Short mmCIF file of C-alpha atoms in Angstrom, two decimals:
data_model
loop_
_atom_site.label_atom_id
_atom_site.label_comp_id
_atom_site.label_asym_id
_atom_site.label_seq_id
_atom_site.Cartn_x
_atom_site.Cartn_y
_atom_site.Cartn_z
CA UNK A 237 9.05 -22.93 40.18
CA UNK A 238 7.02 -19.98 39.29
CA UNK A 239 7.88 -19.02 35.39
CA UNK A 240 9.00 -15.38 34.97
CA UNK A 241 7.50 -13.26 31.79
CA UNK A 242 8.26 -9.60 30.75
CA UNK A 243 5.15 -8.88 30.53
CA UNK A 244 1.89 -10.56 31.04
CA UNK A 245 -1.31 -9.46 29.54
CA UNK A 246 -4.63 -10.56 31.36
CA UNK A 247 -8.42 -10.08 30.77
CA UNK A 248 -8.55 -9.84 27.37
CA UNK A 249 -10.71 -11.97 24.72
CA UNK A 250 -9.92 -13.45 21.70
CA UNK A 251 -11.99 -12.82 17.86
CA UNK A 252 -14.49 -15.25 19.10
CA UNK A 253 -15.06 -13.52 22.63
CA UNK A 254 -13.49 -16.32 24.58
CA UNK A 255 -11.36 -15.30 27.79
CA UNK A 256 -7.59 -15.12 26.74
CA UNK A 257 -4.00 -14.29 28.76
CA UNK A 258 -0.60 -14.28 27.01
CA UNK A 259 2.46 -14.10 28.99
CA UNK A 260 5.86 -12.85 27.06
CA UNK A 261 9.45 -13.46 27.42
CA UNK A 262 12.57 -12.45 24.69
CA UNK A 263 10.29 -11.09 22.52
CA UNK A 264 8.15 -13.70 21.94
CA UNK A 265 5.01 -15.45 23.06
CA UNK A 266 6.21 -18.08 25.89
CA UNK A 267 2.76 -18.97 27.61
CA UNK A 268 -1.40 -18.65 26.73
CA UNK A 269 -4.26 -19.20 28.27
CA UNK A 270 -7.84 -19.37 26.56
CA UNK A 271 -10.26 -21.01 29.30
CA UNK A 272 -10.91 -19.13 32.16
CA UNK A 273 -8.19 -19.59 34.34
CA UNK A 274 -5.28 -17.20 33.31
CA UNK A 275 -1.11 -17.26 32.60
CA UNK A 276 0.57 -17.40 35.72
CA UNK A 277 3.80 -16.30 36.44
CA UNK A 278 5.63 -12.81 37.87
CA UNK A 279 5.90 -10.42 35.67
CA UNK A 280 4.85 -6.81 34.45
CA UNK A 281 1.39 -7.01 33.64
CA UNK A 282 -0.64 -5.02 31.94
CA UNK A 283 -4.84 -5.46 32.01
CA UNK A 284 -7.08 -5.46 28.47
CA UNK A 285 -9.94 -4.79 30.64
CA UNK A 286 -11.90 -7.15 27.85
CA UNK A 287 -10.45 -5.87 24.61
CA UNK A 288 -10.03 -8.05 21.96
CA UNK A 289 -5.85 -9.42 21.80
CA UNK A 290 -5.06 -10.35 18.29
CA UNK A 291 -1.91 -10.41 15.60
CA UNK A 292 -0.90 -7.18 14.84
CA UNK A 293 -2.16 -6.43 11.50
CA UNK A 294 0.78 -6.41 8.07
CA UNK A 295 0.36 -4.07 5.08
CA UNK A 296 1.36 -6.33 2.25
CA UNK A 297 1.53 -3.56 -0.37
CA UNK A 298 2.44 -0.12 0.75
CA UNK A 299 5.10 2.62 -0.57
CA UNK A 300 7.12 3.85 2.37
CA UNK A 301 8.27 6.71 0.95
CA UNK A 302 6.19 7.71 -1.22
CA UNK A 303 3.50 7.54 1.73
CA UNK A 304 5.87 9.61 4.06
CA UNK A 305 6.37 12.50 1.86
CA UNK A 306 2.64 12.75 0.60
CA UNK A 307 3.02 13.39 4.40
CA UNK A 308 4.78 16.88 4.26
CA UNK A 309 2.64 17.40 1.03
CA UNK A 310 -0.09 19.15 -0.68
CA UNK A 311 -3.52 17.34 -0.73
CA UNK A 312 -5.31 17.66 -3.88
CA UNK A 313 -7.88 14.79 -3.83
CA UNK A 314 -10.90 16.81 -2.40
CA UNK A 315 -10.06 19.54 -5.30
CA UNK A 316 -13.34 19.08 -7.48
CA UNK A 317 -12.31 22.63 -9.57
CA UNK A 318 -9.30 24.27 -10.99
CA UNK A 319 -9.51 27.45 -8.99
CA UNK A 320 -9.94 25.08 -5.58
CA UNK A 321 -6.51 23.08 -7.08
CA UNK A 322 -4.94 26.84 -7.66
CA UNK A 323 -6.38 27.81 -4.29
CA UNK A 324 -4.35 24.78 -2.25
CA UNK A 325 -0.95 24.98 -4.32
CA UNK A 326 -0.26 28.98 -3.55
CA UNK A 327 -1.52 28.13 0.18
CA UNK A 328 1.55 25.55 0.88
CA UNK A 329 3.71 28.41 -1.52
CA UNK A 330 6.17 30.58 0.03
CA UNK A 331 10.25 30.29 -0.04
CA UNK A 332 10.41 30.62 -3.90
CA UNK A 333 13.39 28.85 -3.54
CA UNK A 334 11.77 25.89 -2.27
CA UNK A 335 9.60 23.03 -4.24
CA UNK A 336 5.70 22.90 -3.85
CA UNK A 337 5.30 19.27 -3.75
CA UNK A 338 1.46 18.08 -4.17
CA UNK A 339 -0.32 14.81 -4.86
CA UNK A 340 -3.81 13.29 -5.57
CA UNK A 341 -4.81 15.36 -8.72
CA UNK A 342 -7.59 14.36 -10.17
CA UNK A 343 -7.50 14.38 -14.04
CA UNK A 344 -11.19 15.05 -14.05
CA UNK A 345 -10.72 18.73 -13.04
CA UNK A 346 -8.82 20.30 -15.62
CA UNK A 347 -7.09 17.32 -18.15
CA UNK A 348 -3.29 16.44 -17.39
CA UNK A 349 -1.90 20.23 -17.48
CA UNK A 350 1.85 20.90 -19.02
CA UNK A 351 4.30 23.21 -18.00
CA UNK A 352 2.68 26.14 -19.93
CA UNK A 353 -0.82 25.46 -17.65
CA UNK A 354 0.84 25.08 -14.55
CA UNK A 355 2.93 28.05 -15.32
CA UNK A 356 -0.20 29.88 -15.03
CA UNK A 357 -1.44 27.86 -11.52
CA UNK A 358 1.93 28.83 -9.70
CA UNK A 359 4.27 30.57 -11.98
CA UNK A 360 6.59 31.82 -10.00
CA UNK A 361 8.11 28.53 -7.47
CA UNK A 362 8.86 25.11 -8.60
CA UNK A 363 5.69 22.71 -8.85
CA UNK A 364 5.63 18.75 -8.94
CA UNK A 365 1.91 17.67 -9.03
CA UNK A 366 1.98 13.55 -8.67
CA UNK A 367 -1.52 12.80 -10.18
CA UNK A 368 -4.00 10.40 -8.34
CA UNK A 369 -2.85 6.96 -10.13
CA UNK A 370 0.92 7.78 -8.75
CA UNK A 371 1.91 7.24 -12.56
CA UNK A 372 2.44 10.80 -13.86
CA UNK A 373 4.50 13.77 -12.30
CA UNK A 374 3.49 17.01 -13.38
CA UNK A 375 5.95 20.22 -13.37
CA UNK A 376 5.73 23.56 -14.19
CA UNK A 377 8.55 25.85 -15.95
CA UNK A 378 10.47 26.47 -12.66
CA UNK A 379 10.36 22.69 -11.73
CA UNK A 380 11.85 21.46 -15.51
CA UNK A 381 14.54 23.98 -15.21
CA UNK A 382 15.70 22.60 -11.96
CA UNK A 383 16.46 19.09 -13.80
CA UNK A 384 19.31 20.99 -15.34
CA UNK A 385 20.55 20.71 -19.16
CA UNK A 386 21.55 17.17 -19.14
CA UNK A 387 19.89 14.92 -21.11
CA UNK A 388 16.36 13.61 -20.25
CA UNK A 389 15.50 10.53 -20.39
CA UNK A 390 12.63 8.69 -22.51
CA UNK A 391 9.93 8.83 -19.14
CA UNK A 392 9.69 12.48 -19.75
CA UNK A 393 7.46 13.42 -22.47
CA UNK A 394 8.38 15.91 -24.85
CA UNK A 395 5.95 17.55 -27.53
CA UNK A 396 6.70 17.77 -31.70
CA UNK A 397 9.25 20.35 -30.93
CA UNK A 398 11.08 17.99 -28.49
CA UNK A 399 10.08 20.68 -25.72
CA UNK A 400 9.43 18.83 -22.37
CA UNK A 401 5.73 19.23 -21.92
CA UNK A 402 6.35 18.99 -17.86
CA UNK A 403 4.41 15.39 -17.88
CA UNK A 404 6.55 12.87 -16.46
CA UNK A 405 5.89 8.81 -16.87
CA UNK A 406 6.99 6.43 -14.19
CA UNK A 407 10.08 8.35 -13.66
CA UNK A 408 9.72 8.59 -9.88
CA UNK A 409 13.62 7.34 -9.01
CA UNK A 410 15.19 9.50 -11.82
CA UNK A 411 13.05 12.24 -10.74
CA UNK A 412 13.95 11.76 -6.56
CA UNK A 413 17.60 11.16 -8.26
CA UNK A 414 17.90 14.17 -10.36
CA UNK A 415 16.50 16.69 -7.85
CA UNK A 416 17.89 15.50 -4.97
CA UNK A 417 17.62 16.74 -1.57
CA UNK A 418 16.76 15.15 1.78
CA UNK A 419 14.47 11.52 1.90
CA UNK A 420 11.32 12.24 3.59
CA UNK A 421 10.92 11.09 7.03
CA UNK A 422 9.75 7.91 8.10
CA UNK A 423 9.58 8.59 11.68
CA UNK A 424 6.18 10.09 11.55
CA UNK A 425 4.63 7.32 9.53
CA UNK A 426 5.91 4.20 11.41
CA UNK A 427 4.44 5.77 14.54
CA UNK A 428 0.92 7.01 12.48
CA UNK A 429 1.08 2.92 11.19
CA UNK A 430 1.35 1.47 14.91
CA UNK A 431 -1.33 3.74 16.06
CA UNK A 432 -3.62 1.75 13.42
CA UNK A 433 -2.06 -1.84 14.94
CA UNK A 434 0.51 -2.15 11.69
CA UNK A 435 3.08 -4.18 13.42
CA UNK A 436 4.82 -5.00 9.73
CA UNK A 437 4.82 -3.75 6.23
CA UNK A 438 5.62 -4.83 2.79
CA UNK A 439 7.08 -2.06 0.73
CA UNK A 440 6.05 -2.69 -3.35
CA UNK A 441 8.70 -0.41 -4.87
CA UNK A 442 9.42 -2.32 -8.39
CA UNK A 443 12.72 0.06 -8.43
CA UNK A 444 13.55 -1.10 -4.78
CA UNK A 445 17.57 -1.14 -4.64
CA UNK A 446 20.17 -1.44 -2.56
CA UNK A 447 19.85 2.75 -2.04
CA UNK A 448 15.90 2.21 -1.02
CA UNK A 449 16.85 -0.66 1.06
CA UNK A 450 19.29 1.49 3.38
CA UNK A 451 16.36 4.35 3.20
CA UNK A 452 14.64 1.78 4.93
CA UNK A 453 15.70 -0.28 7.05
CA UNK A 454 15.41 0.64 10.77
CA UNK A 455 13.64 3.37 9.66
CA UNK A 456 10.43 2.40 11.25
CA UNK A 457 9.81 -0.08 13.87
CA UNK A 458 7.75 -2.21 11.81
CA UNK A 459 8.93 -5.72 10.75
CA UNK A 460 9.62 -4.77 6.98
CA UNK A 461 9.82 -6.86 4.00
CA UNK A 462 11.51 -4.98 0.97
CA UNK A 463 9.92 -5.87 -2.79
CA UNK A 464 12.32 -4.50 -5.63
CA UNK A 465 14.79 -5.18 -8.71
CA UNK A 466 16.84 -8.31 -9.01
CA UNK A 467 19.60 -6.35 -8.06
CA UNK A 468 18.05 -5.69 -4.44
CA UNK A 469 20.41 -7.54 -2.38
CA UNK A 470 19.63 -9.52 1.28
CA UNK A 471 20.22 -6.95 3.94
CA UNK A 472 19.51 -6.03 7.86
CA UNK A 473 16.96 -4.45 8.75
CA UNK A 474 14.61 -6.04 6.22
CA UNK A 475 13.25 -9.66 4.86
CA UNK A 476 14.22 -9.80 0.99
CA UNK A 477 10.49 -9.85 -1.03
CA UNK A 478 9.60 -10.87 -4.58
CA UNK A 479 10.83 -9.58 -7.62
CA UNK A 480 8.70 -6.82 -8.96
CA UNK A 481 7.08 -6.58 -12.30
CA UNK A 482 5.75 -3.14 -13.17
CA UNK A 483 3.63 -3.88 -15.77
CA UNK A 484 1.65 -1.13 -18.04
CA UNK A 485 -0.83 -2.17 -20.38
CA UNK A 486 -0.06 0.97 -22.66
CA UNK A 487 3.45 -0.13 -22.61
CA UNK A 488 4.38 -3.58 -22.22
CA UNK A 489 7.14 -5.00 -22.53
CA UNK A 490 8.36 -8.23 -24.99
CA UNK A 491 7.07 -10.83 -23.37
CA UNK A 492 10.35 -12.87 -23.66
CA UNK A 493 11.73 -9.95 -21.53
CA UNK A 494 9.90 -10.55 -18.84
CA UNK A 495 9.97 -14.26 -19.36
CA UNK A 496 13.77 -13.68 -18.63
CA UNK A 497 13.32 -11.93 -15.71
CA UNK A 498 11.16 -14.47 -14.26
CA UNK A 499 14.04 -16.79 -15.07
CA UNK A 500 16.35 -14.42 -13.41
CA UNK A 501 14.30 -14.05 -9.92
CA UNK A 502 14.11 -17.92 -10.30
CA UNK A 503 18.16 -18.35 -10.12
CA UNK A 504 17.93 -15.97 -6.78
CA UNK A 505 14.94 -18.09 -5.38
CA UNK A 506 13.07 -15.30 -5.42
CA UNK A 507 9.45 -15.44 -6.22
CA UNK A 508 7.93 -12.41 -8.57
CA UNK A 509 5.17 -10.26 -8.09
CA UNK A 510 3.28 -8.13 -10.75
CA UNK A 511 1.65 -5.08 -10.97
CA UNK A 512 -1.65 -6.23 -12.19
CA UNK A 513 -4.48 -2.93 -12.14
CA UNK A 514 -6.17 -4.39 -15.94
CA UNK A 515 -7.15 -7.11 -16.94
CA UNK A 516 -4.56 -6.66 -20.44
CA UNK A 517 -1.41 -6.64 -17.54
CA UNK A 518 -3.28 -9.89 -16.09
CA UNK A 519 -3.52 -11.53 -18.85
CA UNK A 520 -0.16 -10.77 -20.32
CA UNK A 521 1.82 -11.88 -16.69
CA UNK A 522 0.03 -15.30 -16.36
CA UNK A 523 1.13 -15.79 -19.82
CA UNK A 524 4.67 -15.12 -18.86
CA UNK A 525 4.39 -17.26 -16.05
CA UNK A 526 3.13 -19.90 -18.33
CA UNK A 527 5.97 -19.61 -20.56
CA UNK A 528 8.32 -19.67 -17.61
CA UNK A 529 7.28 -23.03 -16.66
CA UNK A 530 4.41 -21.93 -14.35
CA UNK A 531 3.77 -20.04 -11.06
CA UNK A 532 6.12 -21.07 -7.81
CA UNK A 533 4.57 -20.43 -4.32
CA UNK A 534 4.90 -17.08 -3.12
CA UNK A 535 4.16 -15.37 -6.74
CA UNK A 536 2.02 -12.75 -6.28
CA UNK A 537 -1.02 -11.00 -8.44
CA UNK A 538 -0.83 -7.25 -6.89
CA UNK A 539 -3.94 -5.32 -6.98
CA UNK A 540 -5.57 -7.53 -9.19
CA UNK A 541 -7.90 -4.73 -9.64
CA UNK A 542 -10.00 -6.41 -12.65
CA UNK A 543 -10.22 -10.44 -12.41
CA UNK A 544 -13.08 -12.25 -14.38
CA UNK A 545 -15.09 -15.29 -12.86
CA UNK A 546 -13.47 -17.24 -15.43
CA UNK A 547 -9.63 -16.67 -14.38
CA UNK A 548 -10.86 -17.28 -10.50
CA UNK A 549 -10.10 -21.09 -10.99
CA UNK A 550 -6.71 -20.79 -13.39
CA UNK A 551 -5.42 -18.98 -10.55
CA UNK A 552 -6.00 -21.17 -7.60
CA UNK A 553 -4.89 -24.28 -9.82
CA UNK A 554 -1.30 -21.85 -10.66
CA UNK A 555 -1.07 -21.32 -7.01
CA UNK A 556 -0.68 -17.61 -7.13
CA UNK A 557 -1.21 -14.83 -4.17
CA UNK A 558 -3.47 -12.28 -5.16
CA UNK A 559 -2.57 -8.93 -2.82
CA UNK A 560 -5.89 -6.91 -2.97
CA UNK A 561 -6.78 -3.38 -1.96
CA UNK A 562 -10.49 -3.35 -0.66
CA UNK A 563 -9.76 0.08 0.63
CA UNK A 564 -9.93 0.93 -2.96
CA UNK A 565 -13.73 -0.11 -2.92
CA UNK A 566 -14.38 2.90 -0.21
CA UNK A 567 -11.72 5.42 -1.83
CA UNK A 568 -13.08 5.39 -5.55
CA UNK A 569 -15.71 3.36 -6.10
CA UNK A 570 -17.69 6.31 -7.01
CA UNK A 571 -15.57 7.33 -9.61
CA UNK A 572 -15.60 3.65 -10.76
CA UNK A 573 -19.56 3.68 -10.74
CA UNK A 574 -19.37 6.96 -12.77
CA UNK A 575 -17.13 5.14 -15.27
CA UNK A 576 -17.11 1.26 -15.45
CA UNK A 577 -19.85 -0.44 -17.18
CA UNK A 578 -22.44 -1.63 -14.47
CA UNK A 579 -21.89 -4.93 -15.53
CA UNK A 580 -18.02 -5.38 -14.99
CA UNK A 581 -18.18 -4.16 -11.45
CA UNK A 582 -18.54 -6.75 -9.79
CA UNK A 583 -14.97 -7.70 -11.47
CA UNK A 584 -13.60 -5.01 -9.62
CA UNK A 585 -11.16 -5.91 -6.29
CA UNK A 586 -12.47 -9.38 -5.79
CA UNK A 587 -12.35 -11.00 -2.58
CA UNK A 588 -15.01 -13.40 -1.60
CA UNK A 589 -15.58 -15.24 -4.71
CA UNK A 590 -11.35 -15.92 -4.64
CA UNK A 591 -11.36 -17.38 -1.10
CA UNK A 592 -14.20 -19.63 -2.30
CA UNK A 593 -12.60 -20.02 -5.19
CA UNK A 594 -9.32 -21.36 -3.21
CA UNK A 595 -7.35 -18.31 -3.91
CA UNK A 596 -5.27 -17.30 -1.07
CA UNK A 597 -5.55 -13.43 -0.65
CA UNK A 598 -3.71 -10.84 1.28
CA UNK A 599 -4.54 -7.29 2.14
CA UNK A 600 -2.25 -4.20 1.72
CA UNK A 601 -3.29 -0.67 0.99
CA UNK A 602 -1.24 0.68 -1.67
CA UNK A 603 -0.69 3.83 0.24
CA UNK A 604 -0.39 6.35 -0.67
CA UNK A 605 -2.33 5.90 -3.90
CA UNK A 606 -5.08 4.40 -1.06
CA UNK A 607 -5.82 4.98 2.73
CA UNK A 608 -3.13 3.70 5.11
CA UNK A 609 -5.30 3.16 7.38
CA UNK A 610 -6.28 -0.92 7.42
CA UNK A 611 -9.42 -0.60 9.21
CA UNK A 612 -10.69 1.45 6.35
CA UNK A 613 -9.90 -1.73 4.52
CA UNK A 614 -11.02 -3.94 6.84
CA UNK A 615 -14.59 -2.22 7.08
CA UNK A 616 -14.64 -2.35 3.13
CA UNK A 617 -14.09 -6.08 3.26
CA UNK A 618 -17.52 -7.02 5.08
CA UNK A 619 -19.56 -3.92 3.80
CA UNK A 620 -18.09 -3.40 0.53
CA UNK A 621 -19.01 0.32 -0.03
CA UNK A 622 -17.74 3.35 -1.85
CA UNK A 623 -17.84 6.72 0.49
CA UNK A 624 -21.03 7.70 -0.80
CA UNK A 625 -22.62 4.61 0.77
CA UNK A 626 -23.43 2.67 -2.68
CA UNK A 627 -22.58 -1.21 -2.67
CA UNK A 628 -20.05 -2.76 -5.17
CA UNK A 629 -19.80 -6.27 -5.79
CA UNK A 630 -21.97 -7.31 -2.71
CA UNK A 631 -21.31 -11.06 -3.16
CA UNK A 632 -17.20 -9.97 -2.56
CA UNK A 633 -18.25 -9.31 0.80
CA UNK A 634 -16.56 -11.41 3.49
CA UNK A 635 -16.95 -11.86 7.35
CA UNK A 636 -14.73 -10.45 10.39
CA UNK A 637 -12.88 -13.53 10.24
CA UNK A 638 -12.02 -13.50 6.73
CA UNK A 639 -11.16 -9.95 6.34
CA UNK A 640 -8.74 -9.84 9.48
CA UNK A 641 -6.87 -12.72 8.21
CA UNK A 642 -5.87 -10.70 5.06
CA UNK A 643 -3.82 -8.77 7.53
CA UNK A 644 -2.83 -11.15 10.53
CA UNK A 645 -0.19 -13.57 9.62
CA UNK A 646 -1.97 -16.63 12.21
CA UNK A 647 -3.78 -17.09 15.39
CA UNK A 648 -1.82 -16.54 18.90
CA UNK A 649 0.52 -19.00 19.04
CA UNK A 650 3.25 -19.70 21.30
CA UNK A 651 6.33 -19.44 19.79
CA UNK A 652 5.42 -16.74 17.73
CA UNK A 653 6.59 -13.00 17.55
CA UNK A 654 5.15 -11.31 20.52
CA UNK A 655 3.88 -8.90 17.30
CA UNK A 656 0.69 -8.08 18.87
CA UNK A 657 -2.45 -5.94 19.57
CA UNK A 658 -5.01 -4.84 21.50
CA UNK A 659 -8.14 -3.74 20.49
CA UNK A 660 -11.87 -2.78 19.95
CA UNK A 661 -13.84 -3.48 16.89
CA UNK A 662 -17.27 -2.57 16.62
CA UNK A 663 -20.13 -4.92 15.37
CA UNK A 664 -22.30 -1.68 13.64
CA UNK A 665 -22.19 -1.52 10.19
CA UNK A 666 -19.23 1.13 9.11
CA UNK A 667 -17.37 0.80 12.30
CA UNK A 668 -13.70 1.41 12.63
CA UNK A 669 -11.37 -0.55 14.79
CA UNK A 670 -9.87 1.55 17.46
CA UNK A 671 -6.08 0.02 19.02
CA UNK A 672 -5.36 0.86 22.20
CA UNK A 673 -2.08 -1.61 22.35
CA UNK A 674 0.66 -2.17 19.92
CA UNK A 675 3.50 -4.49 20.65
CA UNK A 676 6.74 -5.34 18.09
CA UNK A 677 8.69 -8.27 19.22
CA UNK A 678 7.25 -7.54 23.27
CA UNK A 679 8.32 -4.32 22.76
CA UNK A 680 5.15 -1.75 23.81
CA UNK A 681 5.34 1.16 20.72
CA UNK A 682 1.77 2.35 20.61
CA UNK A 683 -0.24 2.73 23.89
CA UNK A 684 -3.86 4.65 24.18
#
């Protein structure tokens, strides 16, 4: 009897160039062929024409909403001036009424400006500048007076007077609480994401709760695993992550705080992930870890921005996941040659010396404090340079092989998620991959 498929998908060639046919039924992968001969059945079919059929590809650490409205926001990244900063914020100005939302300042221009400085940028409509490190939100006169009279809370810094200077700390849910308003879309971004071959994402809030969770589930098609507090709960719509640790080196906590709440995501069999962007919040969480009877599988090291040689080896023997951002190579590593010691940066966003090392790594882009896009990523990982063409850390280099598994979950597999694409990667140096298919559970939502 002939076997019936929903779709069949012929001519196409897997990463090594060999001949390759997948047939799919309910979502998943029912039948494949890698010799010559191809999947036969009836079915719709639909022909690669030689394109390379792979796993679609999984941010592991990326900020949903946070990414979305930087969407419907002000850019200030390319901004090298104040007057070119000025310049952008009065061109998205208009409804006085309305907020000017902006993002990717660059302390370099003009210092971290207070209310009284911003006053004079845009004095007239409410301002929220995010700086480029997502950590600070800066607001002008207009934008303090919309938090109302009620008290305000220790993220927002005030000066010897106890004025509010306008410079906000890590106060991103109070702030989205206390101002209120509409969530940002995530329409726009789940389709921008499958264009790129993102067939699942791992959102990294470390305030994710059960009001984030219903933000996003079904939001986007994307398979979607949801990082957050203790008190995020199991859901639809989502996989339940780890336990996130937002760790600050200026400001950390006890460590027998954050031993507890290891023991806490331990009594949920959770595992616990940690912000991780020095080597002081490095040091300080494997400590915890080590006071909390060790690492589990599934802990993660996010970012893991700064790692010396000499911690490679403590953490393969703990076990741990290190969730890396080479992206972050191509997006500042000029600014990082400008300002890290020549001698540290090859510390900087390891990658080939952990695999070596036995590290198991995974990919994600922290977007939007880094490019969405994973191919920018992915080119990073085998060439390993800044946008200005310099090389950092050359020996951190990997091959195609290496650097797409940091994003696909496992080889074609029957059985597996019909979570595929289709697509074209260049072999020339500073190439981008270019999708032309994206499928989510069999389900076509991207096509060229």
């Amino acid at each position: 009897m002939t076997p019936s498929f929903d779709l069949i998908i012929r001519n196409a060639r897997d990463m090594t160039g060999k001949p390759v046919s997948v047939g799919i039924r309910d979502g998943m992968i029912a039948a494949i062929e890698s010799t010559e001969s191809t999947v036969e059945g009836a079915g719709a079919e639909y022909d690669a024409h030689g394109q390379t059929l792979g796993s679609g590809l999984h941010d592991h650490h990326i900020h949903l909403l946070a990414t979305a409205a930087r969407m419907e926001s002000a850019n200030l990244s390319d901004c090298r001036t104040e007057d070119a900063v000025i310049a952008r914020l009065r061109t998205h100005s208009g409804d006085t009424n309305a907020w000017v939302r902006a993002f990717g300042y660059d302390e370099r221009v003009a210092g971290l400006p207070d209310r009284d400085q911003l006053d004079i940028w845009l004095p007239q409509q409410p301002v929220r500048i995010q700086d480029r490190t997502g950590g600070y939100w800066l607001l002008n006169s207009a934008g303090l007076a919309r938090l109302g009279k009620q008290s305000l809370p220790s993220c927002v810094e005030r000066d010897a007077d106890g004025r509010p200077t306008g410079r906000i700390w890590r106060g991103d849910k109070w702030l989205r609480e206390r101002i209120g308003g509409s969530p940002p879309s995530l329409a726009a971004l789940g389709q921008t994401l499958a264009q790129w071959g993102v067939t699942g994402v791992t959102d990294a809030g470390a305030s994710n709760e059960i009001d984030e969770a219903k933000l996003l589930a079904g939001a986007i098609r994307q398979r979607l695993i949801i990082m957050g507090t203790e008190a995020l709960p199991n859901g639809e719509g989502y996989a339940l992550g780890a336990v996130k640790l937002l760790l600050d080196e200026n400001d950390l906590p006890p460590i027998e705080q954050t031993v507890a709440r290891i023991a806490a995501a331990r009594a949920l069999n959770r595992t616990v992930a940690a912000h991780c962007a020095t080597l002081g919040e490095l040091l300080f969480y494997l400590e915890a870890l080590r006071q909390s009877g060790g690492a589990r599988t599934g802990d993660r090291i996010e970012h893991g921005s700064v790692i010396p040689e000499s911690l490679i080896g403590d953490i393969a023997a703990a076990g741990l996941t290190v969730v890396t951002q080479p992206n972050f190579i191509h997006d500042r590593g000029d600014r990082y040659r400008a300002q890290i010691d020549k001698s540290e940066l090859n510390d900087l966003y390891r990658l080939g010396s952990l695999l070596r090392g036995g590290v198991r790594v995974l990919g994600g882009s922290d977007a939007p404090y880094g490019d969405a896009n994973p191919w920018i990523a992915l080119r990073a990982a085998l060439d390993r340079r800044t946008g200005d063409g310099a090389v950092i850390g050359a020996g951190e280099a990997v091959n195609r092989s290496a650097a797409l598994a940091l994003y696909q979950h496992a080889p074609l597999t029957v059985g597996a998620p019909a979570d595929l694409i289709l697509y074209d990667w260049p072999e020339e140096t500073g190439s981008l991959g270019e999708v032309s298919l994206t499928l989510i559970g069999g389900d076509i939502v991207w096509q060229r």
